[in-house]
């Protein structure tokens, strides 16, 4: 088939229309591709923000749990008497009560000056040294005294050193058969 001038004239406007449609289609494809790229970038940014927010939320929950644990510990320390000012009068009454309940023949003690322990922060550990001399009927009496001190004292009682020696000549009316000496540390937590 041979195209004539008349056929070309007839195909001119449909060809122009087809080219315009192809151009519009190419523009639509380019625009949708750019829109897709923009949407993917926005999605990636939103995903990154979501992950960052989830990470911050997880960190905040962890910090909240730690603070709750610290608050419970702080509350337990306050209730136990370890937290707060030194309570020497209560300690002295406790020592007298233990001596009376356990029927210890002799118990003397001397507290040293309260000293802060190394460290820092809002609260500081303080140590109050105590030297205790005992006259005991039996070795087990020493263990009972120390267990009662650690269980009942309004402080954390650390035993540094204890020695027991037999008495050279126990008296006939005295039940004491042993002499003991202990170095203890009474620990409390307080503000500096």
PDB file of C-alpha atoms in Angstrom, residues 10-130:
ATOM      1  CA  UNK A  10      -5.889  12.276   7.160  1.00  0.00           C
ATOM      2  CA  UNK A  11      -3.321  10.693   9.541  1.00  0.00           C
ATOM      3  CA  UNK A  12      -1.776  14.013  10.609  1.00  0.00           C
ATOM      4  CA  UNK A  13      -4.226  14.933  13.368  1.00  0.00           C
ATOM      5  CA  UNK A  14      -4.569  11.415  14.784  1.00  0.00           C
ATOM      6  CA  UNK A  15      -0.760  11.122  14.830  1.00  0.00           C
ATOM      7  CA  UNK A  16      -0.486  14.442  16.674  1.00  0.00           C
ATOM      8  CA  UNK A  17      -3.162  13.193  19.098  1.00  0.00           C
ATOM      9  CA  UNK A  18      -1.287   9.935  19.594  1.00  0.00           C
ATOM     10  CA  UNK A  19       1.990  11.770  20.220  1.00  0.00           C
ATOM     11  CA  UNK A  20       0.246  14.105  22.681  1.00  0.00           C
ATOM     12  CA  UNK A  21      -1.237  11.107  24.476  1.00  0.00           C
ATOM     13  CA  UNK A  22       2.148   9.388  24.592  1.00  0.00           C
ATOM     14  CA  UNK A  23       3.679  12.586  25.949  1.00  0.00           C
ATOM     15  CA  UNK A  24       0.961  12.877  28.573  1.00  0.00           C
ATOM     16  CA  UNK A  25       1.433   9.213  29.486  1.00  0.00           C
ATOM     17  CA  UNK A  26       5.194   9.722  29.843  1.00  0.00           C
ATOM     18  CA  UNK A  27       4.578  12.773  32.030  1.00  0.00           C
ATOM     19  CA  UNK A  28       2.103  10.799  34.163  1.00  0.00           C
ATOM     20  CA  UNK A  29       4.598   7.939  34.543  1.00  0.00           C
ATOM     21  CA  UNK A  30       7.372  10.384  35.476  1.00  0.00           C
ATOM     22  CA  UNK A  31       5.123  12.192  37.938  1.00  0.00           C
ATOM     23  CA  UNK A  32       3.937   8.916  39.543  1.00  0.00           C
ATOM     24  CA  UNK A  33       7.547   7.673  39.737  1.00  0.00           C
ATOM     25  CA  UNK A  34       8.624  10.905  41.498  1.00  0.00           C
ATOM     26  CA  UNK A  35       5.580  10.687  43.769  1.00  0.00           C
ATOM     27  CA  UNK A  36       6.463   7.069  44.557  1.00  0.00           C
ATOM     28  CA  UNK A  37      10.045   8.042  45.408  1.00  0.00           C
ATOM     29  CA  UNK A  38       8.778  10.843  47.660  1.00  0.00           C
ATOM     30  CA  UNK A  39       6.332   8.469  49.373  1.00  0.00           C
ATOM     31  CA  UNK A  40       9.088   5.913  49.934  1.00  0.00           C
ATOM     32  CA  UNK A  41      11.315   8.617  51.447  1.00  0.00           C
ATOM     33  CA  UNK A  42       8.500   9.780  53.715  1.00  0.00           C
ATOM     34  CA  UNK A  43       7.798   6.167  54.707  1.00  0.00           C
ATOM     35  CA  UNK A  44      11.451   5.577  55.534  1.00  0.00           C
ATOM     36  CA  UNK A  45      11.555   8.784  57.605  1.00  0.00           C
ATOM     37  CA  UNK A  46       8.325   7.824  59.404  1.00  0.00           C
ATOM     38  CA  UNK A  47       9.712   4.336  60.107  1.00  0.00           C
ATOM     39  CA  UNK A  48      12.928   5.844  61.484  1.00  0.00           C
ATOM     40  CA  UNK A  49      10.915   8.239  63.698  1.00  0.00           C
ATOM     41  CA  UNK A  50       8.771   5.336  64.890  1.00  0.00           C
ATOM     42  CA  UNK A  51      11.829   3.242  65.744  1.00  0.00           C
ATOM     43  CA  UNK A  52      13.426   6.199  67.535  1.00  0.00           C
ATOM     44  CA  UNK A  53      10.225   6.833  69.500  1.00  0.00           C
ATOM     45  CA  UNK A  54       9.949   3.124  70.372  1.00  0.00           C
ATOM     46  CA  UNK A  55      13.574   3.118  71.532  1.00  0.00           C
ATOM     47  CA  UNK A  56      13.021   6.247  73.675  1.00  0.00           C
ATOM     48  CA  UNK A  57       9.837   4.714  75.094  1.00  0.00           C
ATOM     49  CA  UNK A  58      11.689   1.509  75.960  1.00  0.00           C
ATOM     50  CA  UNK A  59      14.474   3.512  77.570  1.00  0.00           C
ATOM     51  CA  UNK A  60      11.929   5.584  79.533  1.00  0.00           C
ATOM     52  CA  UNK A  61      10.219   2.391  80.749  1.00  0.00           C
ATOM     53  CA  UNK A  62      13.550   0.933  81.800  1.00  0.00           C
ATOM     54  CA  UNK A  63      14.451   4.129  83.658  1.00  0.00           C
ATOM     55  CA  UNK A  64      11.017   4.157  85.311  1.00  0.00           C
ATOM     56  CA  UNK A  65      11.453   0.544  86.459  1.00  0.00           C
ATOM     57  CA  UNK A  66      14.922   1.371  87.817  1.00  0.00           C
ATOM     58  CA  UNK A  67      13.523   4.395  89.669  1.00  0.00           C
ATOM     59  CA  UNK A  68      10.720   2.277  91.120  1.00  0.00           C
ATOM     60  CA  UNK A  69      13.261  -0.328  92.275  1.00  0.00           C
ATOM     61  CA  UNK A  70      15.416   2.435  93.777  1.00  0.00           C
ATOM     62  CA  UNK A  71      12.368   3.940  95.486  1.00  0.00           C
ATOM     63  CA  UNK A  72      11.470   0.539  96.963  1.00  0.00           C
ATOM     64  CA  UNK A  73      15.064   0.031  98.112  1.00  0.00           C
ATOM     65  CA  UNK A  74      15.118   3.541  99.569  1.00  0.00           C
ATOM     66  CA  UNK A  75      11.831   2.839 101.374  1.00  0.00           C
ATOM     67  CA  UNK A  76      13.130  -0.483 102.744  1.00  0.00           C
ATOM     68  CA  UNK A  77      16.324   1.202 103.922  1.00  0.00           C
ATOM     69  CA  UNK A  78      14.311   3.911 105.668  1.00  0.00           C
ATOM     70  CA  UNK A  79      12.032   1.342 107.309  1.00  0.00           C
ATOM     71  CA  UNK A  80      14.984  -0.741 108.456  1.00  0.00           C
ATOM     72  CA  UNK A  81      16.603   2.300 110.032  1.00  0.00           C
ATOM     73  CA  UNK A  82      19.739   2.164 107.901  1.00  0.00           C
ATOM     74  CA  UNK A  83      18.704   5.326 106.083  1.00  0.00           C
ATOM     75  CA  UNK A  84      18.793   8.515 108.065  1.00  0.00           C
ATOM     76  CA  UNK A  85      20.751   9.908 110.977  1.00  0.00           C
ATOM     77  CA  UNK A  86      22.752   7.747 113.322  1.00  0.00           C
ATOM     78  CA  UNK A  87      20.653   6.252 116.170  1.00  0.00           C
ATOM     79  CA  UNK A  88      23.220   5.565 118.864  1.00  0.00           C
ATOM     80  CA  UNK A  89      20.729   5.742 121.706  1.00  0.00           C
ATOM     81  CA  UNK A  90      18.669   2.967 120.090  1.00  0.00           C
ATOM     82  CA  UNK A  91      21.852   0.969 119.499  1.00  0.00           C
ATOM     83  CA  UNK A  92      22.844   1.297 123.151  1.00  0.00           C
ATOM     84  CA  UNK A  93      19.368   0.204 124.261  1.00  0.00           C
ATOM     85  CA  UNK A  94      19.576  -2.745 121.872  1.00  0.00           C
ATOM     86  CA  UNK A  95      22.963  -3.784 123.309  1.00  0.00           C
ATOM     87  CA  UNK A  96      21.581  -3.631 126.872  1.00  0.00           C
ATOM     88  CA  UNK A  97      18.475  -5.572 125.844  1.00  0.00           C
ATOM     89  CA  UNK A  98      20.536  -8.283 124.127  1.00  0.00           C
ATOM     90  CA  UNK A  99      22.792  -8.559 127.185  1.00  0.00           C
ATOM     91  CA  UNK A 100      19.728  -8.965 129.403  1.00  0.00           C
ATOM     92  CA  UNK A 101      17.878 -11.442 127.140  1.00  0.00           C
ATOM     93  CA  UNK A 102      20.927 -13.632 126.536  1.00  0.00           C
ATOM     94  CA  UNK A 103      22.149 -13.319 130.156  1.00  0.00           C
ATOM     95  CA  UNK A 104      25.650 -12.259 129.152  1.00  0.00           C
ATOM     96  CA  UNK A 105      27.836 -11.915 132.267  1.00  0.00           C
ATOM     97  CA  UNK A 106      29.743  -8.897 130.963  1.00  0.00           C
ATOM     98  CA  UNK A 107      29.359  -6.542 128.014  1.00  0.00           C
ATOM     99  CA  UNK A 108      31.114  -3.213 127.532  1.00  0.00           C
ATOM    100  CA  UNK A 109      31.448  -1.214 124.353  1.00  0.00           C
ATOM    101  CA  UNK A 110      32.837   2.010 123.020  1.00  0.00           C
ATOM    102  CA  UNK A 111      31.704   3.804 119.877  1.00  0.00           C
ATOM    103  CA  UNK A 112      34.185   5.771 117.782  1.00  0.00           C
ATOM    104  CA  UNK A 113      33.517   8.890 115.734  1.00  0.00           C
ATOM    105  CA  UNK A 114      31.180   8.561 112.773  1.00  0.00           C
ATOM    106  CA  UNK A 115      33.071   8.836 109.488  1.00  0.00           C
ATOM    107  CA  UNK A 116      31.878   9.075 105.869  1.00  0.00           C
ATOM    108  CA  UNK A 117      32.972   6.265 103.577  1.00  0.00           C
ATOM    109  CA  UNK A 118      34.496   7.060 100.169  1.00  0.00           C
ATOM    110  CA  UNK A 119      31.922   7.679  97.480  1.00  0.00           C
ATOM    111  CA  UNK A 120      29.615  10.427  96.448  1.00  0.00           C
ATOM    112  CA  UNK A 121      26.133  11.235  95.361  1.00  0.00           C
ATOM    113  CA  UNK A 122      23.045  12.450  97.112  1.00  0.00           C
ATOM    114  CA  UNK A 123      23.494   9.960  99.945  1.00  0.00           C
ATOM    115  CA  UNK A 124      26.689   8.832 101.631  1.00  0.00           C
ATOM    116  CA  UNK A 125      27.495   5.736 103.669  1.00  0.00           C
ATOM    117  CA  UNK A 126      28.747   6.497 107.169  1.00  0.00           C
ATOM    118  CA  UNK A 127      30.625   4.082 109.446  1.00  0.00           C
ATOM    119  CA  UNK A 128      30.529   4.230 113.222  1.00  0.00           C
ATOM    120  CA  UNK A 129      33.267   1.976 114.626  1.00  0.00           C
ATOM    121  CA  UNK A 130      32.580   0.116 117.856  1.00  0.00           C
TER     122      UNK A 130
END
